[in-house]
mmCIF file of C-alpha atoms and ligand atoms in Angstrom:
data_model
loop_
_atom_site.group_PDB
_atom_site.id
_atom_site.type_symbol
_atom_site.label_atom_id
_atom_site.label_comp_id
_atom_site.label_asym_id
_atom_site.label_seq_id
_atom_site.Cartn_x
_atom_site.Cartn_y
_atom_site.Cartn_z
ATOM 1 C CA MET G 1 34.395 -67.905 32.888
ATOM 2 C CA SER G 2 34.049 -67.062 36.554
ATOM 3 C CA GLN G 3 31.106 -65.448 38.235
ATOM 4 C CA GLN G 4 32.961 -62.136 38.508
ATOM 5 C CA ASP G 5 33.636 -62.264 34.811
ATOM 6 C CA TYR G 6 30.079 -62.535 33.609
ATOM 7 C CA ILE G 7 28.782 -60.087 36.156
ATOM 8 C CA LYS G 8 31.392 -57.648 34.900
ATOM 9 C CA ILE G 9 30.471 -58.203 31.255
ATOM 10 C CA CYS G 10 26.826 -57.608 32.045
ATOM 11 C CA GLN G 11 27.646 -54.429 33.944
ATOM 12 C CA ASP G 12 29.893 -53.191 31.167
ATOM 13 C CA LEU G 13 27.103 -53.542 28.636
ATOM 14 C CA LEU G 14 24.712 -51.745 30.926
ATOM 15 C CA SER G 15 27.059 -48.857 31.574
ATOM 16 C CA GLN G 16 27.702 -48.549 27.854
ATOM 17 C CA ALA G 17 23.935 -48.331 27.284
ATOM 18 C CA ASN G 18 23.618 -45.747 30.047
ATOM 19 C CA GLN G 19 26.078 -43.449 28.316
ATOM 20 C CA GLU G 20 24.138 -43.305 25.073
ATOM 21 C CA ASN G 21 22.555 -39.957 24.461
ATOM 22 C CA ASP G 22 22.680 -38.633 20.917
ATOM 23 C CA THR G 23 21.792 -41.725 18.895
ATOM 24 C CA LYS G 24 18.226 -42.190 17.783
ATOM 25 C CA ALA G 25 16.198 -44.414 20.047
ATOM 26 C CA GLU G 26 15.251 -46.831 17.207
ATOM 27 C CA ASP G 27 18.893 -47.349 16.312
ATOM 28 C CA LEU G 28 19.835 -47.974 19.927
ATOM 29 C CA ARG G 29 17.143 -50.624 20.181
ATOM 30 C CA VAL G 30 18.652 -52.437 17.182
ATOM 31 C CA LYS G 31 22.162 -52.038 18.532
ATOM 32 C CA TYR G 32 21.393 -53.440 21.997
ATOM 33 C CA LEU G 33 18.334 -55.649 21.744
ATOM 34 C CA GLY G 34 18.219 -56.452 18.011
ATOM 35 C CA LYS G 35 18.597 -59.940 16.529
ATOM 36 C CA ASN G 36 22.330 -59.479 16.150
ATOM 37 C CA GLY G 37 22.588 -56.966 18.936
ATOM 38 C CA LEU G 38 25.036 -56.699 21.804
ATOM 39 C CA PHE G 39 22.714 -58.383 24.285
ATOM 40 C CA LYS G 40 22.306 -61.359 21.991
ATOM 41 C CA ASN G 41 26.093 -61.757 21.824
ATOM 42 C CA LEU G 42 26.304 -61.539 25.554
ATOM 43 C CA SER G 43 23.713 -64.196 26.165
ATOM 44 C CA ALA G 44 25.493 -66.512 23.739
ATOM 45 C CA LEU G 45 28.279 -66.735 26.332
ATOM 46 C CA ILE G 46 26.056 -68.846 28.539
ATOM 47 C CA LYS G 47 27.405 -71.875 26.655
ATOM 48 C CA GLU G 48 30.835 -71.202 28.134
ATOM 49 C CA VAL G 49 29.597 -70.977 31.718
ATOM 50 C CA PRO G 50 29.852 -74.100 33.911
ATOM 51 C CA ASN G 51 26.482 -75.774 34.443
ATOM 52 C CA GLU G 52 26.161 -74.933 38.107
ATOM 53 C CA GLN G 53 26.542 -71.218 37.334
ATOM 54 C CA LYS G 54 24.182 -71.119 34.364
ATOM 55 C CA LYS G 55 21.211 -70.193 36.533
ATOM 56 C CA ALA G 56 22.960 -67.292 38.208
ATOM 57 C CA PHE G 57 24.251 -66.018 34.860
ATOM 58 C CA GLY G 58 20.738 -66.347 33.401
ATOM 59 C CA GLN G 59 19.386 -64.198 36.202
ATOM 60 C CA GLU G 60 22.132 -61.671 35.673
ATOM 61 C CA LEU G 61 21.288 -61.568 31.953
ATOM 62 C CA ASN G 62 17.593 -60.995 32.667
ATOM 63 C CA LYS G 63 18.387 -58.150 35.021
ATOM 64 C CA THR G 64 20.684 -56.554 32.444
ATOM 65 C CA LYS G 65 18.103 -56.872 29.699
ATOM 66 C CA SER G 66 15.342 -55.235 31.692
ATOM 67 C CA LYS G 67 17.674 -52.422 32.756
ATOM 68 C CA ILE G 68 18.671 -51.805 29.127
ATOM 69 C CA GLU G 69 14.968 -51.873 28.201
ATOM 70 C CA GLU G 70 14.276 -49.266 30.869
ATOM 71 C CA LYS G 71 17.084 -47.055 29.638
ATOM 72 C CA LEU G 72 15.849 -47.303 26.034
ATOM 73 C CA LYS G 73 12.338 -46.311 27.063
ATOM 74 C CA GLU G 74 13.717 -43.334 28.892
ATOM 75 C CA ILE G 75 15.685 -42.248 25.811
ATOM 76 C CA GLU G 76 12.626 -42.752 23.574
ATOM 77 C CA GLN G 77 10.526 -40.599 25.860
ATOM 78 C CA GLN G 78 13.147 -37.896 25.998
ATOM 79 C CA GLN G 79 13.554 -37.736 22.245
ATOM 80 C CA LYS G 80 9.794 -37.533 21.704
ATOM 81 C CA THR G 81 9.430 -34.487 23.937
ATOM 82 C CA THR G 82 12.405 -32.608 22.462
ATOM 83 C CA GLN G 83 10.939 -33.094 18.991
ATOM 84 C CA ALA G 84 7.678 -31.538 20.073
ATOM 85 C CA LYS G 85 9.423 -28.521 21.596
ATOM 86 C CA ILE G 86 9.574 -25.231 19.684
ATOM 87 C CA ASP G 87 12.979 -24.565 18.237
ATOM 88 C CA LEU G 88 13.753 -21.087 19.506
ATOM 89 C CA THR G 89 16.737 -20.707 17.223
ATOM 90 C CA LEU G 90 14.551 -20.691 14.074
ATOM 91 C CA PRO G 91 13.867 -17.278 12.521
ATOM 92 C CA GLY G 92 10.377 -16.048 13.444
ATOM 93 C CA LYS G 93 7.415 -15.710 11.102
ATOM 94 C CA LYS G 94 6.950 -12.045 10.220
ATOM 95 C CA ALA G 95 3.448 -10.695 10.555
ATOM 96 C CA LYS G 96 2.469 -8.915 7.358
ATOM 97 C CA VAL G 97 2.072 -5.206 7.871
ATOM 98 C CA GLY G 98 -0.168 -3.411 5.412
ATOM 99 C CA HIS G 99 0.048 0.199 4.359
ATOM 100 C CA LEU G 100 -2.025 2.841 2.648
ATOM 101 C CA HIS G 101 -2.454 2.584 -1.094
ATOM 102 C CA PRO G 102 0.115 4.846 -2.829
ATOM 103 C CA ILE G 103 -2.655 7.107 -4.108
ATOM 104 C CA SER G 104 -4.063 7.465 -0.582
ATOM 105 C CA GLN G 105 -0.556 8.366 0.565
ATOM 106 C CA ALA G 106 -0.328 10.979 -2.188
ATOM 107 C CA ILE G 107 -3.739 12.421 -1.231
ATOM 108 C CA GLU G 108 -2.617 12.684 2.387
ATOM 109 C CA GLU G 109 0.574 14.441 1.397
ATOM 110 C CA ILE G 110 -1.135 16.848 -1.009
ATOM 111 C CA SER G 111 -3.834 17.711 1.544
ATOM 112 C CA GLN G 112 -1.267 18.386 4.239
ATOM 113 C CA ILE G 113 0.754 20.676 1.976
ATOM 114 C CA PHE G 114 -2.307 22.861 1.390
ATOM 115 C CA GLU G 115 -3.563 22.630 4.943
ATOM 116 C CA ARG G 116 -0.259 24.099 6.069
ATOM 117 C CA ILE G 117 -1.091 27.347 4.268
ATOM 118 C CA GLY G 118 -4.635 27.536 5.536
ATOM 119 C CA PHE G 119 -6.609 25.538 2.996
ATOM 120 C CA ASN G 120 -9.520 23.588 4.367
ATOM 121 C CA ARG G 121 -9.921 20.030 3.100
ATOM 122 C CA VAL G 122 -13.446 19.175 2.021
ATOM 123 C CA ARG G 123 -15.140 16.418 0.061
ATOM 124 C CA TYR G 124 -18.040 16.863 -2.264
ATOM 125 C CA PRO G 125 -20.185 14.280 -4.056
ATOM 126 C CA GLU G 126 -18.520 12.123 -6.656
ATOM 127 C CA VAL G 127 -21.874 11.542 -8.303
ATOM 128 C CA ASP G 128 -23.448 14.942 -8.720
ATOM 129 C CA PHE G 129 -25.965 17.018 -10.601
ATOM 130 C CA ASP G 130 -25.180 18.418 -13.995
ATOM 131 C CA TYR G 131 -25.746 21.808 -12.414
ATOM 132 C CA TYR G 132 -22.622 21.674 -10.185
ATOM 133 C CA VAL G 133 -20.457 19.839 -12.680
ATOM 134 C CA PHE G 134 -21.271 22.040 -15.694
ATOM 135 C CA GLU G 135 -24.004 24.604 -15.552
ATOM 136 C CA ALA G 136 -22.936 26.585 -12.489
ATOM 137 C CA LEU G 137 -19.431 26.558 -14.005
ATOM 138 C CA ASN G 138 -20.525 28.714 -16.878
ATOM 139 C CA MET G 139 -21.268 25.813 -19.214
ATOM 140 C CA PRO G 140 -24.945 26.150 -20.089
ATOM 141 C CA LYS G 141 -26.900 23.160 -21.417
ATOM 142 C CA ASN G 142 -25.910 22.198 -24.937
ATOM 143 C CA HIS G 143 -22.723 24.225 -24.742
ATOM 144 C CA PRO G 144 -20.076 22.529 -26.931
ATOM 145 C CA ALA G 145 -17.423 22.909 -24.174
ATOM 146 C CA ARG G 146 -19.159 20.068 -22.312
ATOM 147 C CA ASP G 147 -18.114 17.601 -24.978
ATOM 148 C CA GLU G 148 -14.517 17.801 -23.792
ATOM 149 C CA TRP G 149 -15.400 16.065 -20.549
ATOM 150 C CA GLU G 150 -16.216 12.540 -21.771
ATOM 151 C CA THR G 151 -18.961 12.242 -19.226
ATOM 152 C CA PHE G 152 -20.659 9.156 -17.777
ATOM 153 C CA PHE G 153 -24.357 9.856 -17.245
ATOM 154 C CA ILE G 154 -26.522 8.096 -14.681
ATOM 155 C CA ASP G 155 -29.667 6.774 -16.249
ATOM 156 C CA THR G 156 -32.255 8.572 -14.098
ATOM 157 C CA PRO G 157 -34.845 11.222 -14.939
ATOM 158 C CA ALA G 158 -33.371 14.715 -14.880
ATOM 159 C CA HIS G 159 -34.052 16.981 -11.904
ATOM 160 C CA GLU G 160 -36.098 20.018 -12.845
ATOM 161 C CA LYS G 161 -33.436 22.576 -11.865
ATOM 162 C CA MET G 162 -30.291 20.532 -11.290
ATOM 163 C CA GLY G 163 -30.536 18.482 -14.452
ATOM 164 C CA LYS G 164 -29.186 14.987 -14.974
ATOM 165 C CA ILE G 165 -26.965 13.098 -12.562
ATOM 166 C CA VAL G 166 -23.434 12.405 -13.762
ATOM 167 C CA LEU G 167 -20.249 10.858 -12.445
ATOM 168 C CA THR G 168 -18.141 13.922 -11.668
ATOM 169 C CA THR G 169 -15.698 14.580 -14.498
ATOM 170 C CA HIS G 170 -13.665 16.947 -12.318
ATOM 171 C CA THR G 171 -13.525 18.199 -8.744
ATOM 172 C CA SER G 172 -14.627 21.650 -9.925
ATOM 173 C CA ASN G 173 -18.157 20.643 -8.896
ATOM 174 C CA GLY G 174 -16.932 21.524 -5.406
ATOM 175 C CA GLN G 175 -16.459 25.203 -6.265
ATOM 176 C CA VAL G 176 -20.058 26.370 -6.171
ATOM 177 C CA ARG G 177 -20.916 23.803 -3.497
ATOM 178 C CA GLU G 178 -18.232 25.342 -1.244
ATOM 179 C CA MET G 179 -19.524 28.867 -1.908
ATOM 180 C CA GLU G 180 -22.995 27.663 -0.915
ATOM 181 C CA ARG G 181 -21.705 25.885 2.187
ATOM 182 C CA LEU G 182 -20.062 29.108 3.362
ATOM 183 C CA LYS G 183 -23.303 31.009 2.661
ATOM 184 C CA SER G 184 -21.587 33.004 -0.090
ATOM 185 C CA LYS G 185 -19.289 34.624 2.486
ATOM 186 C CA PRO G 186 -15.583 34.640 1.593
ATOM 187 C CA PRO G 187 -12.802 34.090 2.555
ATOM 188 C CA ILE G 188 -12.774 30.671 0.953
ATOM 189 C CA ARG G 189 -9.723 28.434 0.971
ATOM 190 C CA MET G 190 -10.815 25.020 -0.152
ATOM 191 C CA ILE G 191 -8.949 21.893 -1.118
ATOM 192 C CA ASN G 192 -11.381 19.331 -2.491
ATOM 193 C CA VAL G 193 -9.999 15.853 -3.156
ATOM 194 C CA ALA G 194 -12.283 13.288 -4.746
ATOM 195 C CA ARG G 195 -12.700 10.554 -7.302
ATOM 196 C CA THR G 196 -13.484 11.685 -10.818
ATOM 197 C CA TYR G 197 -14.589 9.756 -13.883
ATOM 198 C CA ARG G 198 -14.161 10.035 -17.617
ATOM 199 C CA ARG G 199 -14.708 7.733 -20.563
ATOM 200 C CA GLN G 200 -11.047 7.110 -21.228
ATOM 201 C CA SER G 201 -8.516 4.363 -20.671
ATOM 202 C CA ASP G 202 -4.888 4.138 -21.735
ATOM 203 C CA ALA G 203 -1.447 4.197 -20.124
ATOM 204 C CA THR G 204 -1.942 7.718 -18.775
ATOM 205 C CA HIS G 205 -5.721 7.625 -18.172
ATOM 206 C CA THR G 206 -8.025 5.465 -16.096
ATOM 207 C CA GLN G 207 -11.809 5.771 -16.111
ATOM 208 C CA MET G 208 -11.721 6.454 -12.391
ATOM 209 C CA PHE G 209 -9.000 8.735 -11.098
ATOM 210 C CA HIS G 210 -8.591 11.388 -8.419
ATOM 211 C CA GLN G 211 -8.362 15.118 -8.633
ATOM 212 C CA PHE G 212 -7.635 17.815 -6.141
ATOM 213 C CA GLU G 213 -9.134 21.224 -6.546
ATOM 214 C CA GLY G 214 -8.048 24.418 -4.915
ATOM 215 C CA LEU G 215 -10.332 27.405 -4.616
ATOM 216 C CA VAL G 216 -9.489 30.720 -2.996
ATOM 217 C CA VAL G 217 -11.936 33.605 -2.962
ATOM 218 C CA ASP G 218 -11.416 36.859 -1.103
ATOM 219 C CA LYS G 219 -10.993 40.567 -1.692
ATOM 220 C CA GLY G 220 -8.008 41.452 -3.855
ATOM 221 C CA ILE G 221 -7.016 37.932 -4.918
ATOM 222 C CA ASN G 222 -4.972 38.022 -8.117
ATOM 223 C CA ILE G 223 -2.790 35.858 -10.375
ATOM 224 C CA GLN G 224 0.264 36.380 -8.180
ATOM 225 C CA HIS G 225 -1.503 34.555 -5.375
ATOM 226 C CA LEU G 226 -2.206 31.702 -7.744
ATOM 227 C CA LYS G 227 1.376 31.599 -8.992
ATOM 228 C CA GLY G 228 2.769 31.773 -5.464
ATOM 229 C CA THR G 229 0.555 28.893 -4.385
ATOM 230 C CA LEU G 230 1.657 26.785 -7.360
ATOM 231 C CA ASP G 231 5.336 27.487 -6.648
ATOM 232 C CA TYR G 232 4.840 26.589 -3.015
ATOM 233 C CA PHE G 233 3.186 23.321 -3.989
ATOM 234 C CA ALA G 234 5.888 22.493 -6.549
ATOM 235 C CA GLU G 235 8.672 22.862 -3.985
ATOM 236 C CA SER G 236 6.780 21.123 -1.210
ATOM 237 C CA PHE G 237 5.712 18.124 -3.256
ATOM 238 C CA TYR G 238 8.613 17.665 -5.667
ATOM 239 C CA GLY G 239 11.456 19.167 -3.681
ATOM 240 C CA PRO G 240 13.366 22.445 -3.471
ATOM 241 C CA GLY G 241 14.143 24.097 -6.780
ATOM 242 C CA THR G 242 11.070 22.800 -8.617
ATOM 243 C CA LYS G 243 9.342 25.602 -10.474
ATOM 244 C CA SER G 244 5.847 26.109 -11.794
ATOM 245 C CA ARG G 245 4.849 27.719 -15.068
ATOM 246 C CA ILE G 246 1.463 28.896 -16.295
ATOM 247 C CA ARG G 247 0.524 29.042 -19.986
ATOM 248 C CA PRO G 248 -2.602 30.615 -21.494
ATOM 249 C CA PHE G 249 -5.436 28.162 -22.006
ATOM 250 C CA HIS G 250 -9.187 28.111 -22.033
ATOM 251 C CA PHE G 251 -11.744 26.898 -19.494
ATOM 252 C CA LYS G 252 -15.294 28.199 -19.343
ATOM 253 C CA PHE G 253 -15.148 28.616 -15.574
ATOM 254 C CA THR G 254 -11.963 30.668 -15.303
ATOM 255 C CA GLU G 255 -10.872 33.882 -16.958
ATOM 256 C CA PRO G 256 -8.037 34.118 -17.692
ATOM 257 C CA SER G 257 -7.295 30.380 -17.784
ATOM 258 C CA PHE G 258 -3.978 28.566 -17.692
ATOM 259 C CA GLU G 259 -2.380 25.234 -18.049
ATOM 260 C CA VAL G 260 0.082 24.504 -15.269
ATOM 261 C CA ASP G 261 3.484 22.904 -15.769
ATOM 262 C CA PHE G 262 6.139 21.872 -13.273
ATOM 263 C CA SER G 263 9.837 21.794 -14.078
ATOM 264 C CA CYS G 264 11.268 18.323 -14.667
ATOM 265 C CA HIS G 265 13.209 16.958 -11.712
ATOM 266 C CA ILE G 266 15.323 14.691 -13.900
ATOM 267 C CA CYS G 267 16.954 17.337 -16.090
ATOM 268 C CA GLY G 268 16.310 20.204 -13.666
ATOM 269 C CA GLY G 269 14.054 21.930 -16.199
ATOM 270 C CA THR G 270 16.642 22.254 -18.971
ATOM 271 C CA GLY G 271 15.117 19.558 -21.215
ATOM 272 C CA LYS G 272 18.586 18.732 -22.521
ATOM 273 C CA ASN G 273 18.708 15.101 -23.672
ATOM 274 C CA CYS G 274 15.935 14.318 -21.211
ATOM 275 C CA ARG G 275 13.830 11.359 -22.271
ATOM 276 C CA PHE G 276 11.448 11.930 -19.392
ATOM 277 C CA CYS G 277 10.138 15.395 -20.311
ATOM 278 C CA LYS G 278 11.598 16.450 -23.669
ATOM 279 C CA SER G 279 11.000 20.147 -22.960
ATOM 280 C CA GLY G 280 12.070 20.629 -19.350
ATOM 281 C CA TRP G 281 8.451 20.819 -18.179
ATOM 282 C CA HIS G 282 5.559 18.501 -17.326
ATOM 283 C CA GLU G 283 2.011 19.605 -17.860
ATOM 284 C CA VAL G 284 -0.141 18.682 -14.879
ATOM 285 C CA GLY G 285 -3.444 20.532 -14.961
ATOM 286 C CA GLY G 286 -5.570 23.609 -15.247
ATOM 287 C CA ALA G 287 -5.994 26.797 -13.305
ATOM 288 C CA GLY G 288 -7.257 30.314 -13.616
ATOM 289 C CA MET G 289 -9.056 33.237 -12.054
ATOM 290 C CA VAL G 290 -12.609 32.272 -11.108
ATOM 291 C CA HIS G 291 -15.038 33.467 -13.802
ATOM 292 C CA PRO G 292 -17.476 36.179 -12.592
ATOM 293 C CA ASN G 293 -20.399 33.961 -13.614
ATOM 294 C CA VAL G 294 -19.166 31.195 -11.306
ATOM 295 C CA LEU G 295 -18.905 33.609 -8.387
ATOM 296 C CA ARG G 296 -22.425 34.784 -9.203
ATOM 297 C CA ALA G 297 -23.691 31.197 -9.260
ATOM 298 C CA GLY G 298 -22.266 30.875 -5.738
ATOM 299 C CA GLY G 299 -23.990 34.094 -4.640
ATOM 300 C CA ILE G 300 -20.747 36.091 -4.454
ATOM 301 C CA ASP G 301 -20.458 39.581 -5.924
ATOM 302 C CA PRO G 302 -17.648 39.538 -8.546
ATOM 303 C CA ASP G 303 -17.264 43.318 -8.210
ATOM 304 C CA VAL G 304 -16.192 42.880 -4.598
ATOM 305 C CA TYR G 305 -14.461 39.511 -4.594
ATOM 306 C CA THR G 306 -12.071 37.695 -6.886
ATOM 307 C CA GLY G 307 -10.635 34.244 -6.688
ATOM 308 C CA PHE G 308 -8.410 31.660 -8.247
ATOM 309 C CA ALA G 309 -8.918 27.961 -8.786
ATOM 310 C CA PHE G 310 -6.791 25.071 -9.912
ATOM 311 C CA GLY G 311 -7.370 21.388 -10.311
ATOM 312 C CA TRP G 312 -5.693 18.305 -11.581
ATOM 313 C CA GLY G 313 -5.108 14.590 -11.282
ATOM 314 C CA VAL G 314 -3.548 13.012 -8.206
ATOM 315 C CA GLU G 315 -2.245 10.009 -10.170
ATOM 316 C CA ARG G 316 -0.491 12.154 -12.766
ATOM 317 C CA THR G 317 0.920 14.519 -10.153
ATOM 318 C CA TYR G 318 2.221 11.587 -8.147
ATOM 319 C CA THR G 319 3.876 9.677 -11.008
ATOM 320 C CA LEU G 320 6.017 12.717 -11.782
ATOM 321 C CA LYS G 321 7.707 12.381 -8.410
ATOM 322 C CA LYS G 322 11.403 11.701 -8.335
ATOM 323 C CA GLY G 323 12.439 8.098 -8.771
ATOM 324 C CA LEU G 324 8.990 6.658 -9.355
ATOM 325 C CA ASN G 325 9.213 5.928 -13.067
ATOM 326 C CA ILE G 326 5.698 4.602 -13.454
ATOM 327 C CA ASP G 327 4.756 4.671 -17.099
ATOM 328 C CA ASP G 328 1.293 3.134 -16.809
ATOM 329 C CA ILE G 329 -1.054 4.576 -14.196
ATOM 330 C CA ARG G 330 -3.479 1.671 -14.666
ATOM 331 C CA LEU G 331 -1.044 -0.296 -12.460
ATOM 332 C CA PHE G 332 -2.354 1.598 -9.419
ATOM 333 C CA TYR G 333 -5.730 -0.070 -9.828
ATOM 334 C CA SER G 334 -4.630 -3.457 -11.066
ATOM 335 C CA GLY G 335 -4.736 -5.034 -7.602
ATOM 336 C CA ASN G 336 -1.195 -6.300 -8.225
ATOM 337 C CA LEU G 337 0.321 -6.612 -4.748
ATOM 338 C CA GLU G 338 3.871 -6.965 -6.006
ATOM 339 C CA PHE G 339 3.502 -3.520 -7.522
ATOM 340 C CA LEU G 340 1.676 -1.950 -4.577
ATOM 341 C CA GLU G 341 3.998 -3.307 -1.899
ATOM 342 C CA GLN G 342 6.830 -1.208 -3.267
ATOM 343 C CA PHE G 343 5.355 2.009 -1.909
HETATM 344 N N1 LIG W 1 -11.440 21.132 -13.886
HETATM 345 C C1 LIG W 1 -10.364 21.332 -14.818
HETATM 346 C C2 LIG W 1 -9.966 19.944 -15.379
HETATM 347 O O1 LIG W 1 -10.399 18.960 -14.883
HETATM 348 C C3 LIG W 1 -9.164 21.920 -14.190
HETATM 349 C C4 LIG W 1 -9.385 23.288 -13.634
HETATM 350 C C5 LIG W 1 -9.733 23.468 -12.330
HETATM 351 C C6 LIG W 1 -9.205 24.391 -14.422
HETATM 352 C C7 LIG W 1 -9.926 24.717 -11.794
HETATM 353 C C8 LIG W 1 -9.387 25.647 -13.936
HETATM 354 C C9 LIG W 1 -9.742 25.804 -12.619
HETATM 355 O O2 LIG W 1 -9.222 19.878 -16.346
#
């Protein structure tokens, strides 16, 4: 082997090493400098070189080895930094965006519907005196009508005039409070949305729920105004074509009193083969013309002014919306995110 030959072989190996780019650095090290690597094979050729050239070949080999070593280091370095780099082609991590609880959304929507026709949203205490919850609403102490309300009482001494403190069983406690706030001067157009509490718990009742209460007091207010307001709400909340219906009922604080139904959006109010409503209608709550005694309790002369009131549960009203199909309202308060994230 001549001098040109071994110099060429050394250079060939080096240029081969210099062209490496996609193999892993560890594998390249084995391939070139490993025990059975290419460099080892090359140096074995020294046996075939005439004695007087052995030194020069040895030097050539050393040079080649250190150049290969340099190249490998460079590749190692390069691969380390690309690994640490962010891969911009990966899909990004989505930041979780929260939203209002479905019942808060419903409250917003309900409030806005009434605000559009001049109702004024207010909030009154959710823990209130017996006086506002019952007595001022024409339910004197010991009146049997109170038993219907499944009341939670707060264990404190009763106030001399206002009586015991209770968790509000309905938002009707806002009626006389609103009359007082407005210094007994109609017009009144109130929408009171608040938490309410009753001793009850099953698929359609939770101990804590929400109600919204409408109260309108002015000169010449009659049942047509009530019915018109209910129809307006039905169409606004459930969609065009939804109707309201009032049926005779009894509340101590309204006279006459009604139960309010809305037509079923699934069967369009026909009730034919409808598993959702059976009759074409869904009962939602109570309403009526404000009882003269309630107006009196609020300092308003019932010979001059009349009014209507209505009130019912937000949860129930909301679950009757198209496409919701929620058969257990306790789910709203279960803290189950899988359920809540759907809204
Ligand atoms: N407060 C009654 C209830 O909770 C509903 C109602 C409100 C009835 C206003 C008449 C007038 O059932």
